Amino acid sequence: MVNIAVLVSGGGTNLQAILDAQARGDIHNGRVSVVVSSNDKAYALERAKKAGVPGVVRRKKDYASGAEYCRALADFLHEQDIGLIVLAGFMTVLDEDFCKEFENRIINVHPSLIPSFCGDGFYGLHVHEAALAKGVKVTGATVHFVNAITDGGPIIAQKAVEIEPNDTPEVLQKRVMAQAEHILLPRAVSLFCEGKLSVSDDGIVSISE
């Protein structure tokens, strides 16, 4: 059984999608054992509490540097025997040492079809604003492993979502969450816990069934 840590900063809708999948029995060979928030007021902590999952707060501002924060967070996750880290709206940057220490054991979901509308500065509504400003007809979500390059890790899965006339960034964000993020992320978590994901030397993810 793989112990999963979900790292959050805000409302925690993607956390809820994972918890709901777990409750349905759709997360195989894994369980969410702790939720870590960088924000003590994050509603995600309430979601964790309702699901009976321990929630802890680790704020970057409580440490002298980003490196010290990442070191303390890594030590905590090791103490909890965490096998998979899921970033679910986690707004604190994890440094290169942290990413290397947990290489191919950190999963993130991004609200676009990478490599479109990704990288530094592309998060939250900014992604959907950029997609609408460009006039693309299809957007979506990507689940990927995390490395030191923002949104640059190996791609696990993607799902397309149609852009509709008169979409606003807020409306599009909700549709991408419902039709892509909340479907892809729990599935990728389960595939990891089942040992069905492998990454080649050139960074291509294979899924075994």
PDB file of C-alpha atoms in Angstrom:
ATOM      1  CA  MET A   1       0.000   0.000   0.000  1.00  0.00           C
ATOM      2  CA  VAL A   2       1.494   3.307  -1.138  1.00  0.00           C
ATOM      3  CA  ASN A   3       1.212   6.205   1.311  1.00  0.00           C
ATOM      4  CA  ILE A   4       0.151   9.355  -0.550  1.00  0.00           C
ATOM      5  CA  ALA A   5       0.766  12.941   0.549  1.00  0.00           C
ATOM      6  CA  VAL A   6      -1.348  15.616  -1.137  1.00  0.00           C
ATOM      7  CA  LEU A   7       0.154  19.115  -1.043  1.00  0.00           C
ATOM      8  CA  VAL A   8      -2.345  21.981  -1.207  1.00  0.00           C
ATOM      9  CA  SER A   9      -2.643  25.740  -0.817  1.00  0.00           C
ATOM     10  CA  GLY A  10      -6.275  26.607  -1.461  1.00  0.00           C
ATOM     11  CA  GLY A  11      -9.738  25.185  -1.906  1.00  0.00           C
ATOM     12  CA  GLY A  12      -8.653  21.641  -2.634  1.00  0.00           C
ATOM     13  CA  THR A  13     -11.055  20.595  -5.401  1.00  0.00           C
ATOM     14  CA  ASN A  14      -8.466  18.237  -6.879  1.00  0.00           C
ATOM     15  CA  LEU A  15      -7.803  16.858  -3.395  1.00  0.00           C
ATOM     16  CA  GLN A  16     -11.542  16.221  -3.125  1.00  0.00           C
ATOM     17  CA  ALA A  17     -11.514  14.373  -6.450  1.00  0.00           C
ATOM     18  CA  ILE A  18      -8.802  12.058  -5.099  1.00  0.00           C
ATOM     19  CA  LEU A  19     -10.591  11.549  -1.774  1.00  0.00           C
ATOM     20  CA  ASP A  20     -13.847  10.785  -3.589  1.00  0.00           C
ATOM     21  CA  ALA A  21     -12.081   8.292  -5.866  1.00  0.00           C
ATOM     22  CA  GLN A  22     -10.526   6.666  -2.813  1.00  0.00           C
ATOM     23  CA  ALA A  23     -13.937   6.398  -1.139  1.00  0.00           C
ATOM     24  CA  ARG A  24     -15.310   4.703  -4.275  1.00  0.00           C
ATOM     25  CA  GLY A  25     -12.456   2.217  -4.243  1.00  0.00           C
ATOM     26  CA  ASP A  26     -10.907   3.638  -7.421  1.00  0.00           C
ATOM     27  CA  ILE A  27      -7.457   4.219  -5.904  1.00  0.00           C
ATOM     28  CA  HIS A  28      -5.844   0.790  -5.966  1.00  0.00           C
ATOM     29  CA  ASN A  29      -2.934  -0.078  -3.664  1.00  0.00           C
ATOM     30  CA  GLY A  30      -2.690   3.454  -2.306  1.00  0.00           C
ATOM     31  CA  ARG A  31      -4.261   5.755   0.267  1.00  0.00           C
ATOM     32  CA  VAL A  32      -4.027   9.426   1.166  1.00  0.00           C
ATOM     33  CA  SER A  33      -2.241   9.356   4.510  1.00  0.00           C
ATOM     34  CA  VAL A  34      -1.588  13.086   4.987  1.00  0.00           C
ATOM     35  CA  VAL A  35      -2.517  16.461   3.502  1.00  0.00           C
ATOM     36  CA  VAL A  36       0.097  19.201   3.753  1.00  0.00           C
ATOM     37  CA  SER A  37      -0.953  22.820   3.274  1.00  0.00           C
ATOM     38  CA  SER A  38       1.261  25.843   2.737  1.00  0.00           C
ATOM     39  CA  ASN A  39      -1.649  28.000   3.934  1.00  0.00           C
ATOM     40  CA  ASP A  40      -3.206  27.584   7.367  1.00  0.00           C
ATOM     41  CA  LYS A  41      -6.531  28.968   6.075  1.00  0.00           C
ATOM     42  CA  ALA A  42      -6.839  26.634   3.090  1.00  0.00           C
ATOM     43  CA  TYR A  43     -10.275  25.031   2.815  1.00  0.00           C
ATOM     44  CA  ALA A  44      -8.475  21.891   1.641  1.00  0.00           C
ATOM     45  CA  LEU A  45      -7.619  21.245   5.298  1.00  0.00           C
ATOM     46  CA  GLU A  46     -11.342  21.067   6.087  1.00  0.00           C
ATOM     47  CA  ARG A  47     -11.816  18.594   3.236  1.00  0.00           C
ATOM     48  CA  ALA A  48      -9.057  16.436   4.699  1.00  0.00           C
ATOM     49  CA  LYS A  49     -10.618  16.609   8.168  1.00  0.00           C
ATOM     50  CA  LYS A  50     -14.032  15.558   6.843  1.00  0.00           C
ATOM     51  CA  ALA A  51     -12.399  12.561   5.141  1.00  0.00           C
ATOM     52  CA  GLY A  52     -10.556  11.562   8.309  1.00  0.00           C
ATOM     53  CA  VAL A  53      -7.137  12.342   6.830  1.00  0.00           C
ATOM     54  CA  PRO A  54      -4.544  14.148   8.980  1.00  0.00           C
ATOM     55  CA  GLY A  55      -3.829  17.681   7.819  1.00  0.00           C
ATOM     56  CA  VAL A  56      -0.696  19.642   8.664  1.00  0.00           C
ATOM     57  CA  VAL A  57       0.489  23.146   7.842  1.00  0.00           C
ATOM     58  CA  ARG A  58       3.978  23.895   6.571  1.00  0.00           C
ATOM     59  CA  ARG A  59       4.401  27.581   5.673  1.00  0.00           C
ATOM     60  CA  LYS A  60       7.420  28.712   3.721  1.00  0.00           C
ATOM     61  CA  LYS A  61       7.567  31.997   5.644  1.00  0.00           C
ATOM     62  CA  ASP A  62       8.291  30.065   8.830  1.00  0.00           C
ATOM     63  CA  TYR A  63      11.702  29.066   7.444  1.00  0.00           C
ATOM     64  CA  ALA A  64      14.810  31.129   6.825  1.00  0.00           C
ATOM     65  CA  SER A  65      15.028  30.150   3.151  1.00  0.00           C
ATOM     66  CA  GLY A  66      13.311  28.175   0.458  1.00  0.00           C
ATOM     67  CA  ALA A  67      15.996  25.527   0.701  1.00  0.00           C
ATOM     68  CA  GLU A  68      15.383  25.085   4.443  1.00  0.00           C
ATOM     69  CA  TYR A  69      11.655  24.830   3.811  1.00  0.00           C
ATOM     70  CA  CYS A  70      12.100  22.151   1.155  1.00  0.00           C
ATOM     71  CA  ARG A  71      14.544  20.230   3.362  1.00  0.00           C
ATOM     72  CA  ALA A  72      12.111  20.249   6.293  1.00  0.00           C
ATOM     73  CA  LEU A  73       9.228  19.219   4.049  1.00  0.00           C
ATOM     74  CA  ALA A  74      11.266  16.369   2.561  1.00  0.00           C
ATOM     75  CA  ASP A  75      12.255  15.148   6.032  1.00  0.00           C
ATOM     76  CA  PHE A  76       8.615  15.202   7.146  1.00  0.00           C
ATOM     77  CA  LEU A  77       7.484  13.210   4.099  1.00  0.00           C
ATOM     78  CA  HIS A  78      10.198  10.625   4.708  1.00  0.00           C
ATOM     79  CA  GLU A  79       9.065  10.332   8.334  1.00  0.00           C
ATOM     80  CA  GLN A  80       5.556   9.596   7.050  1.00  0.00           C
ATOM     81  CA  ASP A  81       6.900   6.927   4.676  1.00  0.00           C
ATOM     82  CA  ILE A  82       5.376   8.709   1.690  1.00  0.00           C
ATOM     83  CA  GLY A  83       5.664   6.898  -1.628  1.00  0.00           C
ATOM     84  CA  LEU A  84       3.797   9.420  -3.801  1.00  0.00           C
ATOM     85  CA  ILE A  85       3.461  13.196  -3.566  1.00  0.00           C
ATOM     86  CA  VAL A  86       0.534  14.845  -5.355  1.00  0.00           C
ATOM     87  CA  LEU A  87       0.526  18.590  -5.956  1.00  0.00           C
ATOM     88  CA  ALA A  88      -3.103  19.727  -5.930  1.00  0.00           C
ATOM     89  CA  GLY A  89      -2.992  23.499  -6.249  1.00  0.00           C
ATOM     90  CA  PHE A  90       0.226  23.762  -4.253  1.00  0.00           C
ATOM     91  CA  MET A  91       1.497  27.302  -4.793  1.00  0.00           C
ATOM     92  CA  THR A  92       4.950  26.994  -3.210  1.00  0.00           C
ATOM     93  CA  VAL A  93       7.942  26.278  -5.432  1.00  0.00           C
ATOM     94  CA  LEU A  94       9.802  23.048  -4.687  1.00  0.00           C
ATOM     95  CA  ASP A  95      13.530  23.359  -5.340  1.00  0.00           C
ATOM     96  CA  GLU A  96      15.717  21.172  -7.560  1.00  0.00           C
ATOM     97  CA  ASP A  97      17.091  19.127  -4.656  1.00  0.00           C
ATOM     98  CA  PHE A  98      13.573  18.243  -3.511  1.00  0.00           C
ATOM     99  CA  CYS A  99      12.508  17.271  -7.028  1.00  0.00           C
ATOM    100  CA  LYS A 100      15.568  15.062  -7.473  1.00  0.00           C
ATOM    101  CA  GLU A 101      15.085  13.423  -4.083  1.00  0.00           C
ATOM    102  CA  PHE A 102      11.570  12.384  -5.076  1.00  0.00           C
ATOM    103  CA  GLU A 103      12.231  11.916  -8.787  1.00  0.00           C
ATOM    104  CA  ASN A 104       9.242  10.406 -10.617  1.00  0.00           C
ATOM    105  CA  ARG A 105       7.349  10.301  -7.333  1.00  0.00           C
ATOM    106  CA  ILE A 106       5.733  13.761  -7.561  1.00  0.00           C
ATOM    107  CA  ILE A 107       2.612  14.197  -9.704  1.00  0.00           C
ATOM    108  CA  ASN A 108       1.029  17.505 -10.709  1.00  0.00           C
ATOM    109  CA  VAL A 109      -2.048  18.404 -12.752  1.00  0.00           C
ATOM    110  CA  HIS A 110      -1.874  21.451 -15.031  1.00  0.00           C
ATOM    111  CA  PRO A 111      -4.968  23.026 -16.645  1.00  0.00           C
ATOM    112  CA  SER A 112      -3.799  23.010 -20.268  1.00  0.00           C
ATOM    113  CA  LEU A 113      -2.492  20.627 -22.880  1.00  0.00           C
ATOM    114  CA  ILE A 114       1.244  20.931 -22.233  1.00  0.00           C
ATOM    115  CA  PRO A 115       3.341  22.347 -23.920  1.00  0.00           C
ATOM    116  CA  SER A 116       0.668  25.002 -24.528  1.00  0.00           C
ATOM    117  CA  PHE A 117       0.093  27.660 -21.863  1.00  0.00           C
ATOM    118  CA  CYS A 118       2.496  26.287 -19.295  1.00  0.00           C
ATOM    119  CA  GLY A 119       5.662  27.277 -17.467  1.00  0.00           C
ATOM    120  CA  ASP A 120       6.409  30.216 -15.195  1.00  0.00           C
ATOM    121  CA  GLY A 121       3.423  32.490 -14.632  1.00  0.00           C
ATOM    122  CA  PHE A 122       0.864  30.060 -16.031  1.00  0.00           C
ATOM    123  CA  TYR A 123      -1.311  28.977 -13.124  1.00  0.00           C
ATOM    124  CA  GLY A 124      -4.959  29.186 -12.133  1.00  0.00           C
ATOM    125  CA  LEU A 125      -7.099  31.544 -14.179  1.00  0.00           C
ATOM    126  CA  HIS A 126      -4.032  32.891 -16.002  1.00  0.00           C
ATOM    127  CA  VAL A 127      -3.901  29.674 -18.031  1.00  0.00           C
ATOM    128  CA  HIS A 128      -7.508  29.961 -19.174  1.00  0.00           C
ATOM    129  CA  GLU A 129      -7.177  33.680 -19.873  1.00  0.00           C
ATOM    130  CA  ALA A 130      -4.230  32.936 -22.142  1.00  0.00           C
ATOM    131  CA  ALA A 131      -6.060  30.133 -23.952  1.00  0.00           C
ATOM    132  CA  LEU A 132      -9.072  32.351 -24.642  1.00  0.00           C
ATOM    133  CA  ALA A 133      -6.883  35.280 -25.699  1.00  0.00           C
ATOM    134  CA  LYS A 134      -5.121  33.033 -28.219  1.00  0.00           C
ATOM    135  CA  GLY A 135      -8.418  31.827 -29.612  1.00  0.00           C
ATOM    136  CA  VAL A 136      -7.616  28.119 -29.422  1.00  0.00           C
ATOM    137  CA  LYS A 137     -10.571  25.813 -30.001  1.00  0.00           C
ATOM    138  CA  VAL A 138      -9.462  23.010 -27.697  1.00  0.00           C
ATOM    139  CA  THR A 139      -7.784  23.118 -24.302  1.00  0.00           C
ATOM    140  CA  GLY A 140      -7.661  20.524 -21.532  1.00  0.00           C
ATOM    141  CA  ALA A 141      -5.514  19.231 -18.692  1.00  0.00           C
ATOM    142  CA  THR A 142      -2.223  17.395 -18.290  1.00  0.00           C
ATOM    143  CA  VAL A 143      -1.020  15.181 -15.470  1.00  0.00           C
ATOM    144  CA  HIS A 144       2.767  14.981 -15.329  1.00  0.00           C
ATOM    145  CA  PHE A 145       5.672  14.070 -13.113  1.00  0.00           C
ATOM    146  CA  VAL A 146       7.388  17.072 -11.538  1.00  0.00           C
ATOM    147  CA  ASN A 147      10.991  18.096 -12.088  1.00  0.00           C
ATOM    148  CA  ALA A 148      12.891  21.341 -11.550  1.00  0.00           C
ATOM    149  CA  ILE A 149      11.468  22.848 -14.771  1.00  0.00           C
ATOM    150  CA  THR A 150       8.028  24.378 -14.252  1.00  0.00           C
ATOM    151  CA  ASP A 151       5.508  22.061 -15.956  1.00  0.00           C
ATOM    152  CA  GLY A 152       8.451  20.374 -17.664  1.00  0.00           C
ATOM    153  CA  GLY A 153       8.321  16.849 -16.263  1.00  0.00           C
ATOM    154  CA  PRO A 154       7.324  13.670 -18.128  1.00  0.00           C
ATOM    155  CA  ILE A 155       3.685  13.654 -19.260  1.00  0.00           C
ATOM    156  CA  ILE A 156       1.522  10.874 -17.826  1.00  0.00           C
ATOM    157  CA  ALA A 157      -1.890  11.649 -19.324  1.00  0.00           C
ATOM    158  CA  GLN A 158      -3.830  14.371 -21.123  1.00  0.00           C
ATOM    159  CA  LYS A 159      -7.491  15.018 -21.844  1.00  0.00           C
ATOM    160  CA  ALA A 160      -8.924  17.560 -24.264  1.00  0.00           C
ATOM    161  CA  VAL A 161     -11.806  19.907 -23.466  1.00  0.00           C
ATOM    162  CA  GLU A 162     -13.696  21.912 -26.093  1.00  0.00           C
ATOM    163  CA  ILE A 163     -13.809  25.682 -25.791  1.00  0.00           C
ATOM    164  CA  GLU A 164     -17.334  26.989 -26.256  1.00  0.00           C
ATOM    165  CA  PRO A 165     -18.601  30.353 -27.556  1.00  0.00           C
ATOM    166  CA  ASN A 166     -18.830  33.049 -24.898  1.00  0.00           C
ATOM    167  CA  ASP A 167     -16.588  31.162 -22.460  1.00  0.00           C
ATOM    168  CA  THR A 168     -15.083  33.236 -19.685  1.00  0.00           C
ATOM    169  CA  PRO A 169     -11.903  32.158 -17.874  1.00  0.00           C
ATOM    170  CA  GLU A 170     -14.007  31.228 -14.835  1.00  0.00           C
ATOM    171  CA  VAL A 171     -16.474  29.113 -16.827  1.00  0.00           C
ATOM    172  CA  LEU A 172     -13.676  27.425 -18.752  1.00  0.00           C
ATOM    173  CA  GLN A 173     -11.771  26.705 -15.543  1.00  0.00           C
ATOM    174  CA  LYS A 174     -14.770  24.893 -14.066  1.00  0.00           C
ATOM    175  CA  ARG A 175     -15.302  22.836 -17.237  1.00  0.00           C
ATOM    176  CA  VAL A 176     -11.638  21.816 -17.451  1.00  0.00           C
ATOM    177  CA  MET A 177     -11.720  20.761 -13.803  1.00  0.00           C
ATOM    178  CA  ALA A 178     -14.912  18.728 -14.183  1.00  0.00           C
ATOM    179  CA  GLN A 179     -14.178  17.162 -17.578  1.00  0.00           C
ATOM    180  CA  ALA A 180     -10.422  16.637 -17.292  1.00  0.00           C
ATOM    181  CA  GLU A 181      -8.550  17.411 -14.061  1.00  0.00           C
ATOM    182  CA  HIS A 182     -10.871  15.546 -11.700  1.00  0.00           C
ATOM    183  CA  ILE A 183     -10.833  12.516 -13.993  1.00  0.00           C
ATOM    184  CA  LEU A 184      -7.155  12.385 -14.929  1.00  0.00           C
ATOM    185  CA  LEU A 185      -5.579  13.020 -11.535  1.00  0.00           C
ATOM    186  CA  PRO A 186      -7.188  10.178  -9.525  1.00  0.00           C
ATOM    187  CA  ARG A 187      -6.571   7.804 -12.444  1.00  0.00           C
ATOM    188  CA  ALA A 188      -2.873   8.740 -12.580  1.00  0.00           C
ATOM    189  CA  VAL A 189      -2.584   8.354  -8.809  1.00  0.00           C
ATOM    190  CA  SER A 190      -4.022   4.851  -9.002  1.00  0.00           C
ATOM    191  CA  LEU A 191      -1.803   3.867 -11.937  1.00  0.00           C
ATOM    192  CA  PHE A 192       1.257   4.986  -9.974  1.00  0.00           C
ATOM    193  CA  CYS A 193       0.221   3.090  -6.856  1.00  0.00           C
ATOM    194  CA  GLU A 194      -0.407  -0.027  -8.951  1.00  0.00           C
ATOM    195  CA  GLY A 195       3.121   0.208 -10.348  1.00  0.00           C
ATOM    196  CA  LYS A 196       1.865   0.702 -13.889  1.00  0.00           C
ATOM    197  CA  LEU A 197       3.848   3.855 -14.741  1.00  0.00           C
ATOM    198  CA  SER A 198       7.414   3.791 -16.009  1.00  0.00           C
ATOM    199  CA  VAL A 199       9.627   6.578 -17.351  1.00  0.00           C
ATOM    200  CA  SER A 200      12.213   5.963 -20.072  1.00  0.00           C
ATOM    201  CA  ASP A 201      15.646   7.562 -20.141  1.00  0.00           C
ATOM    202  CA  ASP A 202      14.344  10.124 -22.655  1.00  0.00           C
ATOM    203  CA  GLY A 203      11.450  11.110 -20.385  1.00  0.00           C
ATOM    204  CA  ILE A 204       8.573   9.237 -22.029  1.00  0.00           C
ATOM    205  CA  VAL A 205       5.982   7.694 -19.719  1.00  0.00           C
ATOM    206  CA  SER A 206       4.656   4.229 -20.500  1.00  0.00           C
ATOM    207  CA  ILE A 207       1.508   2.783 -18.964  1.00  0.00           C
ATOM    208  CA  SER A 208       1.202  -0.961 -18.525  1.00  0.00           C
ATOM    209  CA  GLU A 209      -2.209  -2.574 -18.180  1.00  0.00           C
TER     210      GLU A 209
END
